[in-house]
């Protein structure tokens, strides 16, 4: 059981937009910054978004992040088949004093 | 750029100790925090803990009684020890650079880059 809650799967057609939600509490998302990772099968996760909405160099601006209260959202526009992957949100939890993640969301580009 | 590579036994017997090493290249282990994260097959990510070279450590409360992280500055390596393992400790284990800062609006913590990961299976 993950501390942060994500939908198990989302899907959309190529070229469309999709959003992935991440829900937490005031102990984690509500009072800390949110991060998003992208993971292709058999590979290590890759940093996609940090500090709620910042993109590391090399990440296309089709990927965006936002946070409101105790929830965060990853948005992907102009979907490509190459975006099919698992996406994880993460943050720090002040009560657990630990890094925490969501259970991951599998994105399918139909 | 910084690169990380995990290494260690791929098979550990139940009740024994899991020991892994992470070799850092392109950077120094003295310059940042470093985390270990694991992922059971087909499941999500679990943060194990992090370490700063001056011996500062934070551990996931769920693993705290069994895990020890250390740094060898002479070899530019990180180490993970997990005692009394069971089948539930079977996972891909990753090391990652841990970038963290505390702001007035909260903690920022993120992991980049990651090592490629190493699968450890607990089985007799």
Coordinates of N, CA and C in Angstrom, one line a residue:
Chain A
X1 N 0.9 -1.2 0.0 CA 0.0 0.0 0.0 C 0.9 1.2 0.0
X2 N 0.8 2.0 -1.1 CA 1.7 3.2 -1.2 C 1.1 4.4 -0.4
X3 N 2.0 5.2 0.0 CA 1.5 6.4 0.8 C 0.8 7.4 -0.1
X4 N 1.3 7.5 -1.3 CA 0.6 8.4 -2.3 C -0.3 7.6 -3.2
X5 N -1.4 8.1 -3.6 CA -2.4 7.4 -4.4 C -2.4 7.9 -5.9
X6 N -2.2 6.9 -6.8 CA -2.2 7.2 -8.2 C -3.2 6.2 -8.9
X7 N -3.8 6.6 -10.0 CA -4.6 5.6 -10.7 C -3.7 4.5 -11.3
X8 N -4.1 3.3 -11.3 CA -3.2 2.2 -11.9 C -2.9 2.4 -13.3
X9 N -3.8 2.9 -14.1 CA -3.6 3.1 -15.5 C -4.4 4.2 -16.1
X10 N -3.9 4.8 -17.2 CA -4.6 5.8 -18.0 C -4.2 5.5 -19.4
X11 N -5.1 6.0 -20.3 CA -4.8 5.8 -21.7 C -5.4 6.9 -22.5
X12 N -4.8 7.1 -23.7 CA -5.2 8.2 -24.6 C -4.6 7.9 -26.0
X13 N -5.2 8.6 -27.0 CA -4.7 8.4 -28.3 C -3.5 9.2 -28.6
X14 N -2.7 8.8 -29.6 CA -1.6 9.7 -30.0 C -2.0 11.1 -30.4
X15 N -1.2 12.0 -29.9 CA -1.5 13.4 -30.2 C -2.4 14.1 -29.2
X16 N -3.1 13.3 -28.4 CA -4.0 13.8 -27.3 C -3.2 14.2 -26.1
X17 N -4.0 14.7 -25.1 CA -3.4 15.1 -23.8 C -3.9 14.1 -22.7
X18 N -3.0 13.8 -21.7 CA -3.5 13.0 -20.6 C -2.9 13.6 -19.3
X19 N -3.7 13.4 -18.3 CA -3.2 13.8 -16.9 C -3.2 12.6 -16.0
X20 N -2.2 12.6 -15.1 CA -2.1 11.6 -14.1 C -2.1 12.2 -12.7
X21 N -3.0 11.8 -11.9 CA -3.1 12.4 -10.6 C -2.3 11.7 -9.5
X22 N -2.0 12.4 -8.4 CA -1.3 11.9 -7.3 C -1.8 12.5 -6.1
X23 N -2.4 11.7 -5.2 CA -3.1 12.3 -4.0 C -2.3 11.9 -2.7
X24 N -2.2 12.9 -1.8 CA -1.6 12.6 -0.6 C -2.3 13.3 0.6
X25 N -1.5 13.7 1.5 CA -2.0 14.4 2.7 C -1.2 15.6 3.1
X26 N -1.6 16.3 4.1 CA -0.8 17.5 4.6 C 0.6 17.1 5.1
X27 N 0.7 15.8 5.4 CA 2.0 15.4 5.9 C 3.0 15.2 4.8
X28 N 2.6 15.1 3.6 CA 3.5 14.9 2.5 C 3.3 16.0 1.4
X29 N 2.4 15.7 0.4 CA 2.2 16.6 -0.7 C 1.8 18.0 -0.2
X30 N 1.0 18.1 0.8 CA 0.4 19.3 1.2 C 1.5 20.3 1.7
X31 N 2.6 19.8 2.1 CA 3.6 20.7 2.7 C 5.0 20.5 2.1
X32 N 5.1 19.8 1.0 CA 6.4 19.6 0.4 C 6.3 19.6 -1.1
X33 N 7.4 19.6 -1.8 CA 7.4 19.6 -3.2 C 7.3 18.2 -3.8
X34 N 6.7 18.2 -5.0 CA 6.4 16.9 -5.7 C 7.3 16.6 -6.9
X35 N 7.6 15.4 -7.0 CA 8.5 15.0 -8.1 C 7.8 13.9 -8.9
X36 N 8.1 13.8 -10.2 CA 7.6 12.8 -11.1 C 8.7 12.1 -11.8
X37 N 8.6 10.7 -11.9 CA 9.5 9.9 -12.6 C 8.9 9.1 -13.7
X38 N 9.6 8.8 -14.8 CA 9.2 8.0 -15.9 C 10.0 6.7 -15.9
X39 N 9.4 5.6 -16.1 CA 10.1 4.3 -16.1 C 9.6 3.4 -17.2
X40 N 10.5 3.1 -18.1 CA 10.3 2.1 -19.2 C 10.6 0.8 -18.6
X41 N 9.9 -0.3 -19.2 CA 10.1 -1.6 -18.7 C 11.6 -2.0 -18.7
X42 N 12.0 -2.6 -17.6 CA 13.4 -3.1 -17.5 C 14.5 -2.0 -17.4
X43 N 14.1 -0.8 -17.2 CA 15.0 0.3 -17.0 C 14.8 1.0 -15.7
X44 N 15.8 1.8 -15.3 CA 15.6 2.6 -14.0 C 14.7 3.8 -14.3
X45 N 14.1 4.3 -13.2 CA 13.3 5.5 -13.4 C 14.1 6.7 -13.8
X46 N 13.5 7.6 -14.4 CA 14.2 8.8 -14.9 C 13.4 10.0 -14.4
X47 N 14.1 11.0 -13.8 CA 13.5 12.2 -13.3 C 12.8 13.0 -14.4
X48 N 11.5 13.3 -14.2 CA 10.7 14.0 -15.2 C 10.4 15.4 -14.8
X49 N 9.9 15.6 -13.6 CA 9.5 16.8 -13.0 C 10.0 16.9 -11.6
X50 N 10.5 18.0 -11.2 CA 10.9 18.2 -9.8 C 10.4 19.6 -9.3
X51 N 10.3 19.7 -8.0 CA 9.8 20.9 -7.4 C 8.4 21.3 -8.0
X52 N 7.5 20.4 -8.0 CA 6.2 20.5 -8.5 C 6.0 20.7 -10.0
X53 N 6.9 21.5 -10.6 CA 6.6 21.9 -12.0 C 7.9 22.2 -12.8
X54 N 9.1 21.9 -12.3 CA 10.3 22.2 -13.0 C 10.8 21.0 -13.8
X55 N 11.3 21.2 -15.0 CA 11.7 20.1 -15.9 C 13.3 20.2 -16.0
X56 N 13.9 19.0 -15.7 CA 15.4 18.9 -15.9 C 15.7 19.2 -17.4
X57 N 16.9 19.5 -17.7 CA 17.3 19.7 -19.1 C 17.1 18.4 -19.8
X58 N 16.6 18.5 -21.0 CA 16.4 17.3 -21.9 C 15.0 16.8 -21.8
X59 N 14.2 17.3 -20.9 CA 12.8 16.8 -20.8 C 11.9 17.8 -21.6
X60 N 11.2 17.3 -22.6 CA 10.4 18.2 -23.5 C 9.3 18.9 -22.7
X61 N 9.0 20.1 -23.2 CA 7.9 20.9 -22.6 C 6.5 20.3 -22.8
X62 N 6.4 19.1 -23.4 CA 5.1 18.4 -23.5 C 4.8 17.9 -22.1
X63 N 5.8 17.8 -21.2 CA 5.5 17.3 -19.8 C 5.4 18.5 -18.9
X64 N 4.4 18.4 -18.1 CA 4.2 19.5 -17.1 C 3.7 19.0 -15.8
X65 N 4.0 19.7 -14.7 CA 3.5 19.3 -13.4 C 2.8 20.5 -12.7
X66 N 1.9 20.1 -11.8 CA 1.2 21.1 -11.0 C 0.9 20.5 -9.7
X67 N 0.6 21.4 -8.7 CA 0.2 21.0 -7.4 C -0.9 21.9 -6.8
X68 N -1.8 21.3 -6.2 CA -2.9 22.1 -5.5 C -3.3 21.4 -4.2
X69 N -3.0 22.0 -3.1 CA -3.3 21.4 -1.8 C -2.6 20.1 -1.6
X70 N -3.3 19.0 -1.4 CA -2.7 17.7 -1.1 C -2.7 16.8 -2.4
X71 N -2.8 17.4 -3.6 CA -2.8 16.6 -4.8 C -1.9 17.3 -5.8
X72 N -1.3 16.4 -6.7 CA -0.5 16.9 -7.8 C -0.9 16.2 -9.1
X73 N -0.5 16.8 -10.2 CA -0.9 16.3 -11.5 C 0.2 16.4 -12.4
X74 N 0.4 15.3 -13.2 CA 1.4 15.3 -14.3 C 0.6 15.4 -15.6
X75 N 0.9 16.3 -16.5 CA 0.3 16.4 -17.7 C 1.2 16.1 -18.9
X76 N 0.7 15.4 -19.8 CA 1.5 15.1 -21.0 C 0.7 15.5 -22.3
X77 N 1.2 16.4 -23.1 CA 0.5 16.8 -24.3 C 1.1 16.2 -25.5
X78 N 0.4 16.2 -26.6 CA 1.0 15.6 -27.9 C 1.5 14.2 -27.7
X79 N 0.7 13.3 -27.1 CA 1.1 12.0 -26.8 C 1.8 11.3 -28.0
X80 N 2.8 10.5 -27.6 CA 3.5 9.7 -28.6 C 3.6 8.3 -28.1
X81 N 3.7 7.3 -29.0 CA 3.8 5.9 -28.6 C 5.0 5.7 -27.7
X82 N 6.0 6.5 -27.9 CA 7.2 6.4 -27.0 C 7.0 6.9 -25.6
X83 N 5.9 7.5 -25.3 CA 5.6 7.9 -23.9 C 5.0 6.8 -23.1
X84 N 4.7 5.7 -23.7 CA 4.2 4.5 -23.0 C 5.2 4.1 -22.0
X85 N 4.8 4.2 -20.7 CA 5.7 3.9 -19.6 C 4.9 3.9 -18.3
X86 N 5.6 3.6 -17.2 CA 5.0 3.8 -15.9 C 5.5 5.2 -15.3
X87 N 4.6 5.8 -14.7 CA 4.9 7.2 -14.1 C 4.6 7.1 -12.6
X88 N 5.6 7.6 -11.8 CA 5.5 7.6 -10.4 C 5.7 9.1 -9.8
X89 N 4.8 9.4 -8.8 CA 5.0 10.6 -8.1 C 5.8 10.3 -6.8
X90 N 6.4 11.3 -6.3 CA 7.2 11.2 -5.0 C 7.3 12.5 -4.3
X91 N 7.5 12.4 -3.0 CA 7.8 13.5 -2.2 C 8.4 13.1 -0.9
X92 N 8.5 14.0 0.1 CA 8.9 13.7 1.4 C 7.7 13.7 2.4
X93 N 7.7 12.8 3.3 CA 6.7 12.7 4.3 C 7.2 13.2 5.6
X94 N 6.6 14.3 6.2 CA 7.1 14.9 7.4 C 6.8 14.0 8.6
X95 N 5.8 13.2 8.6 CA 5.5 12.4 9.8 C 6.3 11.1 9.8
X96 N 6.4 10.5 8.6 CA 7.2 9.3 8.5 C 8.7 9.6 8.5
X97 N 9.1 10.9 8.1 CA 10.5 11.3 8.0 C 11.1 10.3 6.9
X98 N 10.4 10.2 5.8 CA 10.9 9.3 4.8 C 10.5 9.8 3.4
X99 N 11.2 9.4 2.4 CA 10.8 9.6 1.0 C 9.6 8.6 0.7
X100 N 8.6 9.1 0.0 CA 7.5 8.3 -0.3 C 7.1 8.4 -1.8
X101 N 6.5 7.3 -2.3 CA 6.1 7.3 -3.7 C 4.7 6.9 -3.9
X102 N 4.1 7.2 -5.0 CA 2.8 6.6 -5.4 C 3.0 5.2 -6.0
X103 N 1.9 4.5 -6.2 CA 2.0 3.1 -6.6 C 2.4 3.0 -8.1
X104 N 2.3 4.2 -8.8 CA 2.7 4.1 -10.2 C 1.4 4.1 -11.1
X105 N 1.5 4.7 -12.3 CA 0.4 4.7 -13.3 C 1.0 4.2 -14.6
X106 N 0.4 3.2 -15.2 CA 0.8 2.7 -16.5 C 0.1 3.5 -17.6
X107 N 0.8 4.2 -18.4 CA 0.3 5.0 -19.5 C 0.3 4.2 -20.8
X108 N -0.9 4.0 -21.4 CA -1.0 3.4 -22.7 C -1.4 4.4 -23.7
X109 N -0.7 4.4 -24.8 CA -1.0 5.3 -25.9 C -1.6 4.4 -27.0
X110 N -3.0 4.6 -27.2 CA -3.7 3.6 -28.0 C -3.4 3.8 -29.5
Chain B
X1 N 29.3 13.5 -16.5 CA 28.2 13.6 -15.6 C 28.2 12.4 -14.6
X2 N 27.5 12.5 -13.6 CA 27.5 11.5 -12.5 C 26.9 10.2 -13.1
X3 N 27.5 9.1 -12.8 CA 27.0 7.8 -13.1 C 27.1 6.8 -11.9
X4 N 26.1 6.0 -11.8 CA 26.1 5.0 -10.6 C 25.9 3.6 -11.1
X5 N 26.6 2.7 -10.4 CA 26.5 1.3 -10.8 C 26.4 0.4 -9.6
X6 N 25.3 -0.3 -9.5 CA 25.1 -1.2 -8.3 C 25.8 -2.6 -8.6
X7 N 26.2 -3.2 -7.6 CA 26.8 -4.5 -7.7 C 26.6 -5.3 -6.4
X8 N 26.6 -6.7 -6.6 CA 26.4 -7.5 -5.4 C 25.8 -8.8 -5.8
X9 N 25.7 -9.7 -4.9 CA 25.1 -11.1 -5.1 C 23.6 -11.0 -5.6
X10 N 23.3 -11.8 -6.6 CA 21.9 -11.8 -7.1 C 21.0 -12.7 -6.4
X11 N 21.6 -13.5 -5.5 CA 20.8 -14.5 -4.8 C 21.2 -14.5 -3.3
X12 N 20.3 -14.4 -2.4 CA 20.6 -14.4 -1.0 C 19.6 -15.3 -0.3
X13 N 20.1 -16.1 0.7 CA 19.2 -17.0 1.4 C 18.4 -16.3 2.4
X14 N 17.2 -16.8 2.7 CA 16.4 -16.3 3.8 C 17.2 -16.3 5.1
X15 N 17.0 -15.2 5.9 CA 17.6 -15.0 7.2 C 19.0 -14.4 7.1
X16 N 19.6 -14.5 5.9 CA 20.9 -13.9 5.8 C 20.9 -12.4 5.5
X17 N 22.1 -11.9 5.2 CA 22.3 -10.5 5.0 C 22.5 -10.1 3.6
X18 N 21.8 -9.2 3.1 CA 21.9 -8.7 1.7 C 22.9 -7.5 1.8
X19 N 24.0 -7.6 0.9 CA 25.0 -6.5 0.9 C 25.2 -6.1 -0.6
X20 N 25.0 -4.8 -0.8 CA 25.2 -4.3 -2.1 C 26.2 -3.1 -2.1
X21 N 26.8 -2.8 -3.2 CA 27.7 -1.7 -3.4 C 27.3 -0.9 -4.6
X22 N 27.4 0.4 -4.5 CA 27.1 1.4 -5.6 C 28.4 2.2 -5.8
X23 N 28.9 2.0 -7.0 CA 30.1 2.8 -7.4 C 29.7 4.1 -8.1
X24 N 30.2 5.2 -7.7 CA 29.9 6.5 -8.2 C 31.1 6.9 -9.1
X25 N 30.8 7.3 -10.3 CA 31.8 7.9 -11.2 C 31.3 9.2 -11.8
X26 N 32.3 10.0 -12.1 CA 32.0 11.4 -12.7 C 31.6 12.4 -11.6
X27 N 31.8 12.0 -10.3 CA 31.4 12.9 -9.2 C 31.9 12.3 -7.9
X28 N 31.8 13.0 -6.8 CA 32.3 12.5 -5.6 C 31.2 12.2 -4.6
X29 N 31.4 11.1 -3.9 CA 30.3 10.7 -2.9 C 30.3 11.8 -1.7
X30 N 31.3 12.6 -1.7 CA 31.3 13.6 -0.6 C 30.5 14.9 -0.9
X31 N 30.0 14.9 -2.1 CA 29.4 16.2 -2.6 C 27.8 16.2 -2.4
X32 N 27.2 15.1 -2.1 CA 25.7 15.1 -2.1 C 25.2 14.0 -1.1
X33 N 23.9 14.0 -0.9 CA 23.3 12.9 -0.3 C 23.1 11.8 -1.4
X34 N 22.9 10.6 -0.9 CA 22.7 9.4 -1.8 C 21.7 8.5 -1.2
X35 N 20.8 8.1 -2.1 CA 19.6 7.2 -1.6 C 19.7 5.8 -2.2
X36 N 19.1 4.9 -1.5 CA 18.8 3.6 -2.0 C 17.3 3.4 -2.1
X37 N 16.9 2.9 -3.2 CA 15.4 2.7 -3.5 C 15.3 1.3 -4.1
X38 N 14.2 0.6 -3.7 CA 14.0 -0.7 -4.3 C 12.6 -0.9 -4.9
X39 N 12.5 -1.9 -5.8 CA 11.3 -2.1 -6.5 C 11.1 -3.6 -6.6
X40 N 10.1 -4.2 -5.9 CA 9.8 -5.6 -6.1 C 9.3 -5.8 -7.5
X41 N 9.5 -7.0 -8.0 CA 9.1 -7.3 -9.4 C 7.6 -7.0 -9.6
X42 N 7.3 -6.2 -10.6 CA 6.0 -5.8 -11.0 C 5.3 -4.8 -10.0
X43 N 6.0 -4.3 -9.1 CA 5.4 -3.4 -8.1 C 6.1 -2.0 -8.1
X44 N 5.7 -1.2 -7.2 CA 6.1 0.2 -7.2 C 7.5 0.4 -6.4
X45 N 7.8 1.7 -6.3 CA 9.1 2.1 -5.7 C 9.0 2.2 -4.2
X46 N 10.0 1.8 -3.5 CA 10.1 2.0 -2.0 C 11.4 2.6 -1.6
X47 N 11.4 3.8 -1.0 CA 12.6 4.4 -0.5 C 13.2 3.7 0.7
X48 N 14.4 3.3 0.6 CA 15.1 2.6 1.7 C 15.7 3.6 2.7
X49 N 16.4 4.6 2.2 CA 17.1 5.5 3.1 C 18.1 6.3 2.3
X50 N 18.7 7.3 3.0 CA 19.8 8.0 2.4 C 20.9 8.3 3.3
X51 N 22.0 8.8 2.8 CA 23.2 9.0 3.6 C 24.0 10.2 3.0
X52 N 24.6 10.9 3.9 CA 25.6 12.0 3.6 C 26.9 11.5 4.1
X53 N 28.0 11.8 3.4 CA 29.3 11.2 3.7 C 29.7 11.5 5.1
X54 N 29.2 12.5 5.8 CA 29.7 12.7 7.2 C 28.9 11.8 8.2
X55 N 28.3 10.8 7.6 CA 27.6 9.8 8.5 C 26.2 10.1 8.9
X56 N 25.6 11.1 8.2 CA 24.2 11.5 8.5 C 23.4 10.5 7.7
X57 N 22.5 9.8 8.3 CA 21.6 8.9 7.6 C 20.1 9.1 8.0
X58 N 19.3 8.7 7.1 CA 17.8 8.6 7.3 C 17.4 7.3 6.8
X59 N 16.5 6.6 7.5 CA 16.1 5.3 7.1 C 14.5 5.3 7.1
X60 N 14.0 4.5 6.1 CA 12.6 4.3 6.1 C 12.2 3.6 7.4
X61 N 11.2 4.1 8.2 CA 10.9 3.4 9.4 C 10.5 1.9 9.3
X62 N 10.0 1.6 8.1 CA 9.6 0.2 7.9 C 10.8 -0.8 7.8
X63 N 12.0 -0.2 7.6 CA 13.2 -1.0 7.4 C 14.3 -0.7 8.4
X64 N 14.1 0.3 9.2 CA 15.1 0.9 10.0 C 15.9 -0.1 10.9
X65 N 15.2 -1.1 11.4 CA 15.8 -2.0 12.3 C 16.7 -3.0 11.6
X66 N 16.6 -3.1 10.3 CA 17.4 -4.1 9.5 C 18.4 -3.5 8.5
X67 N 18.4 -2.2 8.3 CA 19.2 -1.6 7.2 C 20.3 -0.7 7.8
X68 N 21.5 -0.8 7.1 CA 22.6 0.1 7.4 C 23.2 0.6 6.1
X69 N 23.3 1.9 6.0 CA 24.0 2.5 4.8 C 25.3 3.1 5.2
X70 N 26.3 3.0 4.3 CA 27.6 3.6 4.6 C 28.2 4.1 3.4
X71 N 29.3 4.9 3.5 CA 30.0 5.5 2.4 C 31.5 5.2 2.6
X72 N 32.2 4.8 1.5 CA 33.6 4.6 1.5 C 34.2 5.7 0.6
X73 N 34.7 6.8 1.2 CA 35.1 7.9 0.4 C 36.4 7.6 -0.4
X74 N 37.2 6.6 0.1 CA 38.4 6.3 -0.6 C 38.1 5.5 -1.9
X75 N 37.0 4.8 -1.9 CA 36.7 4.1 -3.1 C 35.5 4.8 -3.9
X76 N 35.0 5.9 -3.4 CA 33.9 6.6 -4.0 C 32.7 5.6 -4.2
X77 N 32.4 4.9 -3.1 CA 31.4 3.9 -3.1 C 30.4 4.1 -2.0
X78 N 29.2 3.6 -2.2 CA 28.1 3.5 -1.2 C 27.9 2.1 -1.0
X79 N 27.4 1.8 0.3 CA 27.0 0.4 0.6 C 25.7 0.3 1.3
X80 N 25.0 -0.8 1.0 CA 23.7 -1.1 1.7 C 23.8 -2.5 2.3
X81 N 23.4 -2.6 3.6 CA 23.3 -3.9 4.2 C 21.9 -4.0 4.8
X82 N 21.3 -5.1 4.5 CA 19.9 -5.4 4.9 C 19.9 -6.8 5.6
X83 N 19.7 -6.9 6.9 CA 19.8 -8.1 7.6 C 18.5 -8.9 7.6
X84 N 18.6 -10.2 8.0 CA 17.4 -11.0 8.2 C 16.4 -11.0 7.0
X85 N 16.9 -11.2 5.8 CA 16.0 -11.0 4.7 C 15.0 -12.1 4.5
X86 N 13.9 -11.8 3.9 CA 12.9 -12.8 3.6 C 12.5 -12.6 2.1
X87 N 11.6 -13.4 1.6 CA 11.2 -13.3 0.2 C 10.6 -12.0 -0.1
X88 N 10.1 -11.3 0.8 CA 9.5 -10.0 0.5 C 10.6 -8.9 0.3
X89 N 11.8 -9.3 0.5 CA 12.9 -8.3 0.2 C 13.5 -8.5 -1.2
X90 N 12.9 -9.5 -2.0 CA 13.2 -9.7 -3.4 C 12.8 -8.4 -4.2
X91 N 13.8 -7.8 -4.8 CA 13.5 -6.6 -5.5 C 14.7 -6.2 -6.4
X92 N 14.5 -5.2 -7.3 CA 15.6 -4.5 -7.9 C 16.0 -3.4 -7.0
X93 N 17.2 -3.3 -6.7 CA 17.7 -2.3 -5.8 C 18.5 -1.3 -6.6
X94 N 18.1 0.0 -6.4 CA 18.7 1.1 -7.1 C 19.5 2.0 -6.1
X95 N 20.6 2.6 -6.5 CA 21.1 3.7 -5.8 C 20.9 5.0 -6.7
X96 N 20.8 6.1 -6.0 CA 20.6 7.3 -6.8 C 21.1 8.5 -6.0
X97 N 21.5 9.5 -6.8 CA 21.9 10.8 -6.1 C 20.6 11.5 -5.6
X98 N 20.7 12.0 -4.4 CA 19.6 12.5 -3.7 C 19.8 14.0 -3.5
X99 N 19.0 14.7 -4.2 CA 19.1 16.2 -4.2 C 18.0 16.7 -3.3
X100 N 18.4 17.3 -2.3 CA 17.4 17.8 -1.3 C 17.7 19.2 -0.7
X101 N 16.6 19.9 -0.4 CA 16.8 21.2 0.2 C 15.5 21.5 0.9
X102 N 15.7 22.3 2.0 CA 14.5 22.7 2.8 C 14.2 24.1 2.6
X103 N 13.0 24.4 2.1 CA 12.6 25.8 1.9 C 11.5 26.2 2.9
X104 N 11.2 27.5 2.9 CA 10.1 27.9 3.8 C 8.8 27.2 3.5
X105 N 8.7 26.8 2.2 CA 7.4 26.2 1.7 C 7.5 24.7 1.8
X106 N 8.6 24.1 2.3 CA 8.6 22.7 2.5 C 9.9 22.1 1.9
X107 N 10.0 20.7 2.0 CA 11.1 20.0 1.6 C 11.0 19.7 0.1
X108 N 12.2 19.8 -0.6 CA 12.3 19.4 -2.0 C 13.3 18.2 -1.9
X109 N 12.9 17.1 -2.5 CA 13.8 15.9 -2.5 C 13.5 15.2 -3.8
X110 N 14.5 15.0 -4.6 CA 14.4 14.2 -5.8 C 15.7 13.4 -6.1
X111 N 15.5 12.4 -7.0 CA 16.6 11.5 -7.2 C 17.0 11.5 -8.7
X112 N 18.3 11.8 -8.9 CA 18.8 11.9 -10.3 C 20.3 12.1 -10.2
X113 N 21.1 11.2 -11.0 CA 20.6 10.1 -11.7 C 20.4 8.9 -10.9
X114 N 19.9 7.8 -11.5 CA 19.8 6.5 -10.8 C 20.8 5.5 -11.5
X115 N 21.2 4.6 -10.7 CA 21.9 3.5 -11.3 C 21.0 2.6 -12.1
X116 N 21.5 1.6 -12.8 CA 20.7 0.8 -13.6 C 19.9 -0.2 -12.8
X117 N 20.3 -0.4 -11.5 CA 19.6 -1.4 -10.7 C 20.2 -2.8 -10.7
X118 N 20.0 -3.5 -9.6 CA 20.4 -4.9 -9.6 C 19.4 -5.7 -8.9
X119 N 19.0 -6.8 -9.5 CA 18.0 -7.7 -9.0 C 18.6 -8.6 -7.9
X120 N 18.0 -8.6 -6.7 CA 18.3 -9.5 -5.7 C 17.1 -10.4 -5.4
X121 N 17.4 -11.6 -5.4 CA 16.3 -12.6 -5.2 C 16.6 -13.3 -3.8
X122 N 15.7 -13.4 -2.9 CA 15.8 -14.1 -1.7 C 15.1 -15.4 -1.8
X123 N 16.0 -16.4 -1.8 CA 15.4 -17.8 -1.9 C 16.4 -18.8 -1.4
X124 N 16.0 -19.9 -0.9 CA 16.9 -21.0 -0.5 C 17.2 -21.9 -1.6

